[in-house]
mmCIF file of C-alpha atoms in Angstrom:
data_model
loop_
_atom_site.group_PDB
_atom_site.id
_atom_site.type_symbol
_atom_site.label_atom_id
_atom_site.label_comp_id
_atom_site.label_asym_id
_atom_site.label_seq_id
_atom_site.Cartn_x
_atom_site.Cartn_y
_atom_site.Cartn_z
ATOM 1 C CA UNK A 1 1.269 -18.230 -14.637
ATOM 2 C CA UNK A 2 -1.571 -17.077 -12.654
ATOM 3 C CA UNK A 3 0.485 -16.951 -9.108
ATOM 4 C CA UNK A 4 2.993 -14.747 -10.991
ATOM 5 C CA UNK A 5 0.084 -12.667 -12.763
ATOM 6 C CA UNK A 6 -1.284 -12.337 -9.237
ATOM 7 C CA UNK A 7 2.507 -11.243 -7.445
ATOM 8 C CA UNK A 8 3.174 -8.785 -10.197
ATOM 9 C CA UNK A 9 -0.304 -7.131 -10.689
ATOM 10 C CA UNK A 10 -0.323 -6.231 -6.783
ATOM 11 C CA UNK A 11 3.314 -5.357 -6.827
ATOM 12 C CA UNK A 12 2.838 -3.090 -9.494
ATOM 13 C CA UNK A 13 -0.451 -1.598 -7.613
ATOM 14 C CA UNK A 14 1.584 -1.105 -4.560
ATOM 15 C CA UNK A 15 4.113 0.711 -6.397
ATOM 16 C CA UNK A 16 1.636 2.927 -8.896
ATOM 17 C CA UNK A 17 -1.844 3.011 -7.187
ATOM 18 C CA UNK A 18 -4.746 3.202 -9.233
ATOM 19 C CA UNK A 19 -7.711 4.686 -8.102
ATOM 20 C CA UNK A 20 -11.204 2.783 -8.701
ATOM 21 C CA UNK A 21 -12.220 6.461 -10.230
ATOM 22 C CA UNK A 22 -10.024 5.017 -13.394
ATOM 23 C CA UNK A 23 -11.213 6.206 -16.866
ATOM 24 C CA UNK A 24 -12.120 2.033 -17.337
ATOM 25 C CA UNK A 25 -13.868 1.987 -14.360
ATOM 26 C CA UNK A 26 -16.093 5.353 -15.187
ATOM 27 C CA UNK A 27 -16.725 4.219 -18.828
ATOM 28 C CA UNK A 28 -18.135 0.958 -17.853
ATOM 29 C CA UNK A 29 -20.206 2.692 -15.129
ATOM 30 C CA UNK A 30 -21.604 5.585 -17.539
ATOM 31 C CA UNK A 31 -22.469 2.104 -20.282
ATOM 32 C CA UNK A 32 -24.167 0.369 -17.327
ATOM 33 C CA UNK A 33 -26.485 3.633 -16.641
ATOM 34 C CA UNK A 34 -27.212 4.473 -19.848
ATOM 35 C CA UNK A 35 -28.372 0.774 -20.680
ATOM 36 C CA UNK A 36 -30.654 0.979 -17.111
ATOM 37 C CA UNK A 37 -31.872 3.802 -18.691
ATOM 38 C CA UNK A 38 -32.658 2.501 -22.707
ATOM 39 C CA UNK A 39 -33.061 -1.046 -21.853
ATOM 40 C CA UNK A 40 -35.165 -1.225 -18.636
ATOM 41 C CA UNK A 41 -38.700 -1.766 -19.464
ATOM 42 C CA UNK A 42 -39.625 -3.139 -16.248
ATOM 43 C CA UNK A 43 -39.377 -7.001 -17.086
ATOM 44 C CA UNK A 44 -36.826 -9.520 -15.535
ATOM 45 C CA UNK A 45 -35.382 -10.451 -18.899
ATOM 46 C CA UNK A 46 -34.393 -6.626 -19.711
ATOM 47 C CA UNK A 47 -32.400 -7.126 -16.753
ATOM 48 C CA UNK A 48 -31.349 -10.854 -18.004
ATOM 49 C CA UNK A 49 -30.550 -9.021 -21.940
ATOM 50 C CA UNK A 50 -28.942 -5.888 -20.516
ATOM 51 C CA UNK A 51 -26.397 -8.150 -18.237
ATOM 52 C CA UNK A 52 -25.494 -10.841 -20.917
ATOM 53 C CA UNK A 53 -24.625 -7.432 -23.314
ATOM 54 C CA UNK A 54 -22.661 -5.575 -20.925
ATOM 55 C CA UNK A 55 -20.799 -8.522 -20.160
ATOM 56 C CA UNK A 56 -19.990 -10.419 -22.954
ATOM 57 C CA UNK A 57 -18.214 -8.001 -24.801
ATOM 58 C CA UNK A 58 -15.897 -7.534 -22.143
ATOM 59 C CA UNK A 59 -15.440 -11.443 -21.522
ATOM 60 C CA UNK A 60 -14.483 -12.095 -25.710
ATOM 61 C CA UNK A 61 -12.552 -8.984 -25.526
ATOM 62 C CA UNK A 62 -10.515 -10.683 -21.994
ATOM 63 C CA UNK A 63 -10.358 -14.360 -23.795
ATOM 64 C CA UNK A 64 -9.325 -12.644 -27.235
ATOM 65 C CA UNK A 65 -6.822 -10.564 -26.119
ATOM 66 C CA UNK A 66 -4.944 -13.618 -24.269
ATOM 67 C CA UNK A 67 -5.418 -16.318 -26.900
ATOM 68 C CA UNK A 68 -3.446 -13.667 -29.111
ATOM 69 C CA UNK A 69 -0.976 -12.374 -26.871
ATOM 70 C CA UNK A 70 -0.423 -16.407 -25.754
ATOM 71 C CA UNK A 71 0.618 -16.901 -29.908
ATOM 72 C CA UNK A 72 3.395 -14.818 -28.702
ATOM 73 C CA UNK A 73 4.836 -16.684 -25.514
ATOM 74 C CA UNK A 74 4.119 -17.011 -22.477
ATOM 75 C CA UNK A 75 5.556 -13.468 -21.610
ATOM 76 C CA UNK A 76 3.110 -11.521 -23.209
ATOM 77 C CA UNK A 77 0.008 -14.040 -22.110
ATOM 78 C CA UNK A 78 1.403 -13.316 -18.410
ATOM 79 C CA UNK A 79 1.488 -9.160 -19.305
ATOM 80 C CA UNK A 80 -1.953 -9.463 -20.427
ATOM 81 C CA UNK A 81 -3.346 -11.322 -16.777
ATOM 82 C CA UNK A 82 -1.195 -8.268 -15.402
ATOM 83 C CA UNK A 83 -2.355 -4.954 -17.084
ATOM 84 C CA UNK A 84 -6.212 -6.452 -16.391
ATOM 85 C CA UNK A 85 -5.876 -7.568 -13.267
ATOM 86 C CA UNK A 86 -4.092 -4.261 -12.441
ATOM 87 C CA UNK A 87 -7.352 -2.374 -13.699
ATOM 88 C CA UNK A 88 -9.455 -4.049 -11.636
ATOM 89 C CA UNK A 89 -8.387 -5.628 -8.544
ATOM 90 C CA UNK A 90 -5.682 -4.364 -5.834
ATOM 91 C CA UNK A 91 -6.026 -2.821 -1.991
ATOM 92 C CA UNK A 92 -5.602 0.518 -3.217
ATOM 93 C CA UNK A 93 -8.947 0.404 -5.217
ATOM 94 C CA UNK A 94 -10.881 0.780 -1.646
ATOM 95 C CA UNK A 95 -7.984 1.709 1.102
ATOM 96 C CA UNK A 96 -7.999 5.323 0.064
ATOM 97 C CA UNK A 97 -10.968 6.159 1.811
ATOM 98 C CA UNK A 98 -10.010 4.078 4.383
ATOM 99 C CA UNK A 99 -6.672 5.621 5.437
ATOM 100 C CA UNK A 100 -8.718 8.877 4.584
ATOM 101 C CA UNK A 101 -10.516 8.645 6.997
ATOM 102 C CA UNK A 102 -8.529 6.634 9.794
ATOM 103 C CA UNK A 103 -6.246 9.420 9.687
ATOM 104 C CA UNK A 104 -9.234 11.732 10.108
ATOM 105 C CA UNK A 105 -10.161 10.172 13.341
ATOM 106 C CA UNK A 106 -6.806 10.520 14.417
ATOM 107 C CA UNK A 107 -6.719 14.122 14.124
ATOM 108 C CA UNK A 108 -10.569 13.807 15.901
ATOM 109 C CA UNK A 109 -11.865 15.652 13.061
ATOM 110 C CA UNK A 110 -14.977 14.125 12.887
ATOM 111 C CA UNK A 111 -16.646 16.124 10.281
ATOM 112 C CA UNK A 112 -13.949 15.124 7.247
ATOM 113 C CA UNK A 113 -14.060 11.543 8.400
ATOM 114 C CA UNK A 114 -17.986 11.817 8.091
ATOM 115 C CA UNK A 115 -17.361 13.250 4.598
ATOM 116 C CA UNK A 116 -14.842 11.293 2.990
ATOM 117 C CA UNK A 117 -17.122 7.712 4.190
ATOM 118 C CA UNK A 118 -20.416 9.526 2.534
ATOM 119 C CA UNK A 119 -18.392 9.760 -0.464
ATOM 120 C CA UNK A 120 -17.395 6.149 -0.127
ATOM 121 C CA UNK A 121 -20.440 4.506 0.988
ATOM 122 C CA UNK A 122 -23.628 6.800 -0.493
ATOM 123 C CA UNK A 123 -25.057 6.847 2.943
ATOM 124 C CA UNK A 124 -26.148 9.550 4.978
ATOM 125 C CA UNK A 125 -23.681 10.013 7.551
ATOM 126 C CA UNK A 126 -24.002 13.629 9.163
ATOM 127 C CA UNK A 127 -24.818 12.411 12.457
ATOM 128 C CA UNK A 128 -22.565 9.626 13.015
ATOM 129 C CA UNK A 129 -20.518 9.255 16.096
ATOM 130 C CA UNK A 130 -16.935 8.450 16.477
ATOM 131 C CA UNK A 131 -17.676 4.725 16.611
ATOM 132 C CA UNK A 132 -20.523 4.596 14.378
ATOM 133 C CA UNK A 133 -17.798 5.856 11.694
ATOM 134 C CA UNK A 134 -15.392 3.004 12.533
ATOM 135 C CA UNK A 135 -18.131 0.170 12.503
ATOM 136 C CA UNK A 136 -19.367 1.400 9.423
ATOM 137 C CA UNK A 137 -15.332 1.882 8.195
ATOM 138 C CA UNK A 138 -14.577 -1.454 8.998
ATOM 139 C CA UNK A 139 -17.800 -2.478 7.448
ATOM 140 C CA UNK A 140 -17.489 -1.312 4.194
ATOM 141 C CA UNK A 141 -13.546 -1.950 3.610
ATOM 142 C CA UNK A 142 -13.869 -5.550 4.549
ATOM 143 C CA UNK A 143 -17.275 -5.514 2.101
ATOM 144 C CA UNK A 144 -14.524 -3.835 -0.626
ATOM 145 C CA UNK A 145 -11.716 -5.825 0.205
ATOM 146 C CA UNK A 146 -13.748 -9.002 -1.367
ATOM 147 C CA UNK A 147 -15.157 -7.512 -4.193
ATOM 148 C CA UNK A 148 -11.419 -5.953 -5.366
ATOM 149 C CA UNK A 149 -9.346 -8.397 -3.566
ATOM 150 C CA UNK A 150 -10.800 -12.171 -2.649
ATOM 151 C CA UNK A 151 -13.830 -12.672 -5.307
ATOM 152 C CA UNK A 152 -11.636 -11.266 -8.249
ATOM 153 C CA UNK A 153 -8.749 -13.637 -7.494
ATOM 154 C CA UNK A 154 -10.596 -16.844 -6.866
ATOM 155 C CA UNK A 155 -12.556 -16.310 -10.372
ATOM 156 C CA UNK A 156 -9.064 -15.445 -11.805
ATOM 157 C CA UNK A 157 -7.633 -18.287 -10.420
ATOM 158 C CA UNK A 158 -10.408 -20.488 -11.089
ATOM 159 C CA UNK A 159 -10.794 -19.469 -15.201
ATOM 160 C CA UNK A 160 -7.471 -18.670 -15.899
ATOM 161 C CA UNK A 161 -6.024 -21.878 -17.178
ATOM 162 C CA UNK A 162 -7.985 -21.280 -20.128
ATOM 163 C CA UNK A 163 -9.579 -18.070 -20.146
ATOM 164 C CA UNK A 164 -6.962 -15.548 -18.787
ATOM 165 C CA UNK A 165 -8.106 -13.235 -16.750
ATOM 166 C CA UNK A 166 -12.051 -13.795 -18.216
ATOM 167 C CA UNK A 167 -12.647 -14.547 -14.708
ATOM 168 C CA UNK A 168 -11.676 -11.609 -13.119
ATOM 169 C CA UNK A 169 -13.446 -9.952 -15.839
ATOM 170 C CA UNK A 170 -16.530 -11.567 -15.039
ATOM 171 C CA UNK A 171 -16.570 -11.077 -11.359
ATOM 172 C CA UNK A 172 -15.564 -7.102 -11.731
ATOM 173 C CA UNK A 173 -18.276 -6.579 -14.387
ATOM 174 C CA UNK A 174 -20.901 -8.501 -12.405
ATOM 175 C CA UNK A 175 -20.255 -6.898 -8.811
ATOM 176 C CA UNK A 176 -20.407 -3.404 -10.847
ATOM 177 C CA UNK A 177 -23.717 -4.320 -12.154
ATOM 178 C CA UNK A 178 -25.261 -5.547 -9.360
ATOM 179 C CA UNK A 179 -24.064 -2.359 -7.383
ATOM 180 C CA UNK A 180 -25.789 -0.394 -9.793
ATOM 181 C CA UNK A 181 -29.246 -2.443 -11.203
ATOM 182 C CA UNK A 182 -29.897 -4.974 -7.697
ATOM 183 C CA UNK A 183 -30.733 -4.356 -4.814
ATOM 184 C CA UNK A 184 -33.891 -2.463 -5.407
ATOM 185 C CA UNK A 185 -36.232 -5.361 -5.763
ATOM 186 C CA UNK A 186 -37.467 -4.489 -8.953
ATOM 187 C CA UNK A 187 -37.586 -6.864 -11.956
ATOM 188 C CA UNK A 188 -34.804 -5.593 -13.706
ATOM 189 C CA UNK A 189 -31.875 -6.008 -11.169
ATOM 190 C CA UNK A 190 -33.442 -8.966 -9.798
ATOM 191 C CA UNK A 191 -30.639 -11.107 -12.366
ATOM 192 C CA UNK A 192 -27.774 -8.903 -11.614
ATOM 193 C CA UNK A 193 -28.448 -9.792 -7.573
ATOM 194 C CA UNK A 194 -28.950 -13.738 -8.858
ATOM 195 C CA UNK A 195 -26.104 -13.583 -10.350
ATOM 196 C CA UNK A 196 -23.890 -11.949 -7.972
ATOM 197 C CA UNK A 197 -25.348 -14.874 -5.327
ATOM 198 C CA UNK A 198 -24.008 -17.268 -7.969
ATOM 199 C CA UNK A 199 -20.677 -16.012 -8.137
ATOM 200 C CA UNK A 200 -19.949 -15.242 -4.370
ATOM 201 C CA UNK A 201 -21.518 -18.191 -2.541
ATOM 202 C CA UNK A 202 -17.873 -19.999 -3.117
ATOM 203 C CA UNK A 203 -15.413 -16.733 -2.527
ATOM 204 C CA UNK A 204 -17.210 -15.154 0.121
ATOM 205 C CA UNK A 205 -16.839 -18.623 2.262
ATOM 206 C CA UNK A 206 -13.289 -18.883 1.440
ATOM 207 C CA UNK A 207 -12.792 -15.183 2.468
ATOM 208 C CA UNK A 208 -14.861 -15.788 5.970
ATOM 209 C CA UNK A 209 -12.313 -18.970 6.579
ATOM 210 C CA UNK A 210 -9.402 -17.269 5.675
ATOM 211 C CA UNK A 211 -10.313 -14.384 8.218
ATOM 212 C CA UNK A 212 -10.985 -17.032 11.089
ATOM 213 C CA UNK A 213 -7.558 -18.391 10.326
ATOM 214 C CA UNK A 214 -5.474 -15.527 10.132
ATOM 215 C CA UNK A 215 -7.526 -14.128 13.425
ATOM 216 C CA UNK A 216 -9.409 -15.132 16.345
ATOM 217 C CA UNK A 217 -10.536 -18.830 15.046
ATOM 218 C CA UNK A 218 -12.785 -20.221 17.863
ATOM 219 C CA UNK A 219 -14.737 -16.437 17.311
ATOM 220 C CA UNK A 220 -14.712 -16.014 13.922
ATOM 221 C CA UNK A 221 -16.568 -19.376 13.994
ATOM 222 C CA UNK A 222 -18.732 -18.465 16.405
ATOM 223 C CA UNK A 223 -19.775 -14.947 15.062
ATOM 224 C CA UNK A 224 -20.483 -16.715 11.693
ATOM 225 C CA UNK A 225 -22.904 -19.623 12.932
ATOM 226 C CA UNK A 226 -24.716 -17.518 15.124
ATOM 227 C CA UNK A 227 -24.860 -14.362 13.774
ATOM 228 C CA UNK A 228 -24.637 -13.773 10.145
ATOM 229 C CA UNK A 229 -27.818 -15.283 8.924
ATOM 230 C CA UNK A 230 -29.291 -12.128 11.055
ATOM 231 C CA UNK A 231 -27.615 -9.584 8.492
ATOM 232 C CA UNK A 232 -29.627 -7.985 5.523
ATOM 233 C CA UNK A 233 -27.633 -9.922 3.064
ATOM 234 C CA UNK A 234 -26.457 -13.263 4.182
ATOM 235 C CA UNK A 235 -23.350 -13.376 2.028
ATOM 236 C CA UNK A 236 -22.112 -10.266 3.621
ATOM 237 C CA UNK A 237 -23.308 -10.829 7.303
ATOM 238 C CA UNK A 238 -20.621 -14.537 6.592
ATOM 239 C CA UNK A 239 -17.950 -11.923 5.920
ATOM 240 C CA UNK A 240 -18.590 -9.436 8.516
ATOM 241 C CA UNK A 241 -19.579 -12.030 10.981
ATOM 242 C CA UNK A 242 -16.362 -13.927 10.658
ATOM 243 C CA UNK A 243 -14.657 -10.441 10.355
ATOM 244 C CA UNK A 244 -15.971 -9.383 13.584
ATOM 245 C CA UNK A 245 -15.129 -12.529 15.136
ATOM 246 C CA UNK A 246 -11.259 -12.711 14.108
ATOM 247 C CA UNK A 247 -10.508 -9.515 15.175
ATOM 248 C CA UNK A 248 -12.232 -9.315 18.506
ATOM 249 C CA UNK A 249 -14.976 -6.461 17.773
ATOM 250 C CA UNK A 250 -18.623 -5.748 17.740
ATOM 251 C CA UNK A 251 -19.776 -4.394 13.698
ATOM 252 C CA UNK A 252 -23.103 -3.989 12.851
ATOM 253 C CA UNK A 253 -25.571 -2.638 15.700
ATOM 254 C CA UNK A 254 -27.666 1.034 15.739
ATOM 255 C CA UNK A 255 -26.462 3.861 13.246
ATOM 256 C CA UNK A 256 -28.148 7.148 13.687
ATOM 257 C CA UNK A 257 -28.929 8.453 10.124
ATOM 258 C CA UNK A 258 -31.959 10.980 8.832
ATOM 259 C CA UNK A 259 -32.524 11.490 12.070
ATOM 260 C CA UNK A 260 -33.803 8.228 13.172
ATOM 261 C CA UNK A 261 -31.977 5.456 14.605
ATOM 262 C CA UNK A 262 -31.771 2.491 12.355
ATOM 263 C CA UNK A 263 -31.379 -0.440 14.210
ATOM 264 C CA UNK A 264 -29.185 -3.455 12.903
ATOM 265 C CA UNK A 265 -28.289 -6.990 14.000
ATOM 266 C CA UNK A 266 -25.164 -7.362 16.749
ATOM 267 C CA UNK A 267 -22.195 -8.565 14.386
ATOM 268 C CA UNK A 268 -18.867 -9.751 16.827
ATOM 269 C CA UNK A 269 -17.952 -9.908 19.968
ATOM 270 C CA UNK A 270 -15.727 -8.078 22.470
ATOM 271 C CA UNK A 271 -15.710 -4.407 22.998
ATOM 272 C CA UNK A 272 -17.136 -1.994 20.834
ATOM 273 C CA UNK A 273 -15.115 -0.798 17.278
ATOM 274 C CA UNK A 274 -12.826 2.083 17.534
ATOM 275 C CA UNK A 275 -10.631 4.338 15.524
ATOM 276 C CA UNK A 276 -7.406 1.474 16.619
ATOM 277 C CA UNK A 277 -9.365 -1.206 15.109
ATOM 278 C CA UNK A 278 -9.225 0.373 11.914
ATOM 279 C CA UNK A 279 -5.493 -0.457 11.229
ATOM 280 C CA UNK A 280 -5.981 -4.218 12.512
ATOM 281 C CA UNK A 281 -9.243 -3.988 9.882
ATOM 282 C CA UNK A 282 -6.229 -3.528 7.354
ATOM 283 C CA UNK A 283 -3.842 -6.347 8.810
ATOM 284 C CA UNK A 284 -6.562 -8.689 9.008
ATOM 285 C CA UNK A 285 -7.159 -8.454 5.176
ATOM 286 C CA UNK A 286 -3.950 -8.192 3.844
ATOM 287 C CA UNK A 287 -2.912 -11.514 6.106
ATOM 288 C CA UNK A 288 -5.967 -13.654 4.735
ATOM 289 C CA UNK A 289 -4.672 -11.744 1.076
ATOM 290 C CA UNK A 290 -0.879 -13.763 1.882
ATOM 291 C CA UNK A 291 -2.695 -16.482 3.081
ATOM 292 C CA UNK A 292 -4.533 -16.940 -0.353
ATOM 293 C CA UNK A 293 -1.206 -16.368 -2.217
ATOM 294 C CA UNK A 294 0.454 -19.077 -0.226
ATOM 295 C CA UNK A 295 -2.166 -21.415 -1.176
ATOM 296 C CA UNK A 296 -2.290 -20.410 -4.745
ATOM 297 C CA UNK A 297 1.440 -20.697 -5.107
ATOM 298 C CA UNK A 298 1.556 -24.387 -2.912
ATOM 299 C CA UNK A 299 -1.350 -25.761 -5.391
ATOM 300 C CA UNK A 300 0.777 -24.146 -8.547
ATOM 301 C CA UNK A 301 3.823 -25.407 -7.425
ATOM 302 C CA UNK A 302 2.125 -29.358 -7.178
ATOM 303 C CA UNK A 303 0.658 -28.837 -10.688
ATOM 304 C CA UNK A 304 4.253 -28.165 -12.324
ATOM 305 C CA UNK A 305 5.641 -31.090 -9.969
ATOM 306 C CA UNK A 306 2.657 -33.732 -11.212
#
């Protein structure tokens, strides 16, 4: 069931995009500010209270719905993985800014492409250059392309023989949270960062091995042993690293934002990222995506067989 669920949910996103400005998507965020705002009282446990509440609901609510619709037949059980998944994972969810603004570039209007990646990211970006935009492009879809794409269908995968899509549930709700309570260092995120950690240290490896094999191998390798303990977060300098690596580019180094120059660690190798790497950004992901269906179906196709 859950290689189908997978097929037909990104069929079906391919067909009818959804945009990650859904009305699910906006509700949860609008919940998860409003209980920073009521709940946060400066202590780690708030933070600990406030995630377990956010979350649980929406875990009973993912298990409930399947052990009902599973009374029915395995149809409607396989509908169910569908319509969630379909909310919350899919390359749509974080390509529109992407093609936004590779197409941008294209037309060397610099100014919308600056724009539309503010928009995306939340950083300043007024005084980017033409490859600052595509290193921080790249960046950010490959950063995207795990939360909507490789982290939600391991934990999918991984939960679903029993819980549906409870896992994809879980990893959705958890990135969302840590996106908007961590990374602040203050007490109250500090468990929605732990907890991210938790649920990435597997998936974020997997990602960084399928990128090395759908890529340049012997660099992708390289880039990730020597380089990404150097990033801010080590979970994402594995990804970018091994990004980098497989397709033959330098990410990271010196952004010019506020009117400074903020200096980061050397990510790749090769020449420096351009407006062409963008569109091998998107092959690269959506290879390592086939990759991890191929596996998925091989591994589903020896459980039916045993």
């Amino acid at each position: 069931m859950s290689i189908l669920s997978l097929i037909l949910a990104l069929a079906l996103e391919q067909l009818r995009p959804i945009s990650n400005r859904n009305p699910v998507y906006l509700l949860f965020v609008r919940i998860a500010n409003q209980m920073a705002r009521n709940l946060n009282a400066g202590e780690y446990r708030n933070g600990v209270y406030a995630w377990l509440l956010a979350v649980i609901p929406l875990l009973l609510g993912a298990v409930g719905g399947y052990v009902l619709l599973a009374e029915l037949g395995f149809v409607a059980a396989m509908l169910w993985n569908v319509l969630v998944l379909y909310l919350l994972m899919g390359f749509r969810q974080f390509s529109y800014a992407f093609t936004g603004i590779s197409k941008a570039l294209q037309r060397n209007d610099l100014d919308g492409a600056r724009q539309m990646l503010a928009d995306w990211t939340g950083q300043s970006t007024s005084e980017l250059s033409e490859p600052e935009i595509a290193r921080l492009t790249i960046e950010q879809g490959v950063i995207d392309s795990h939360r909507y794409v490789f982290g939600t269908i391991f934990w999918f995968v991984a939960l679903s023989w029993f819980a549906g899509p409870a896992g994809a549930v879980l990893y959705r709700a958890a990135s969302l949270l840590q996106q908007k309570w961590g990374g602040h260092g203050d007490a109250f995120g500090r468990f929605a960062d732990t907890a991210m950690d938790v649920l990435d240290f597997i998936p974020v490896r997997l990602a960084a091995v399928s990128f090395a094999i759908v890529g340049n191998f012997e660099d992708a390798v390289y880039c990730w042993r020597e380089q990404a303990a150097q990033w801010m977060d080590q979970d994402y300098g594995i990804l970018l690293a091994s990004a980098a690596g497989a397709l033959g580019v330098r990410l990271g180094e010196a952004l010019h934002q506020d009117h400074t120059v903020k200096f980061r660690p050397e990510l790749g190798v090769g020449a420096q990222a351009s407006t062409d790497d963008l569109v091998s950004a998107v092959a690269l992901v959506w290879r390592a995506a086939i990759l991890w269906l191929a596996v998925i179906l091989l591994f589903s196709i020896a459980q039916w067989l045993s």
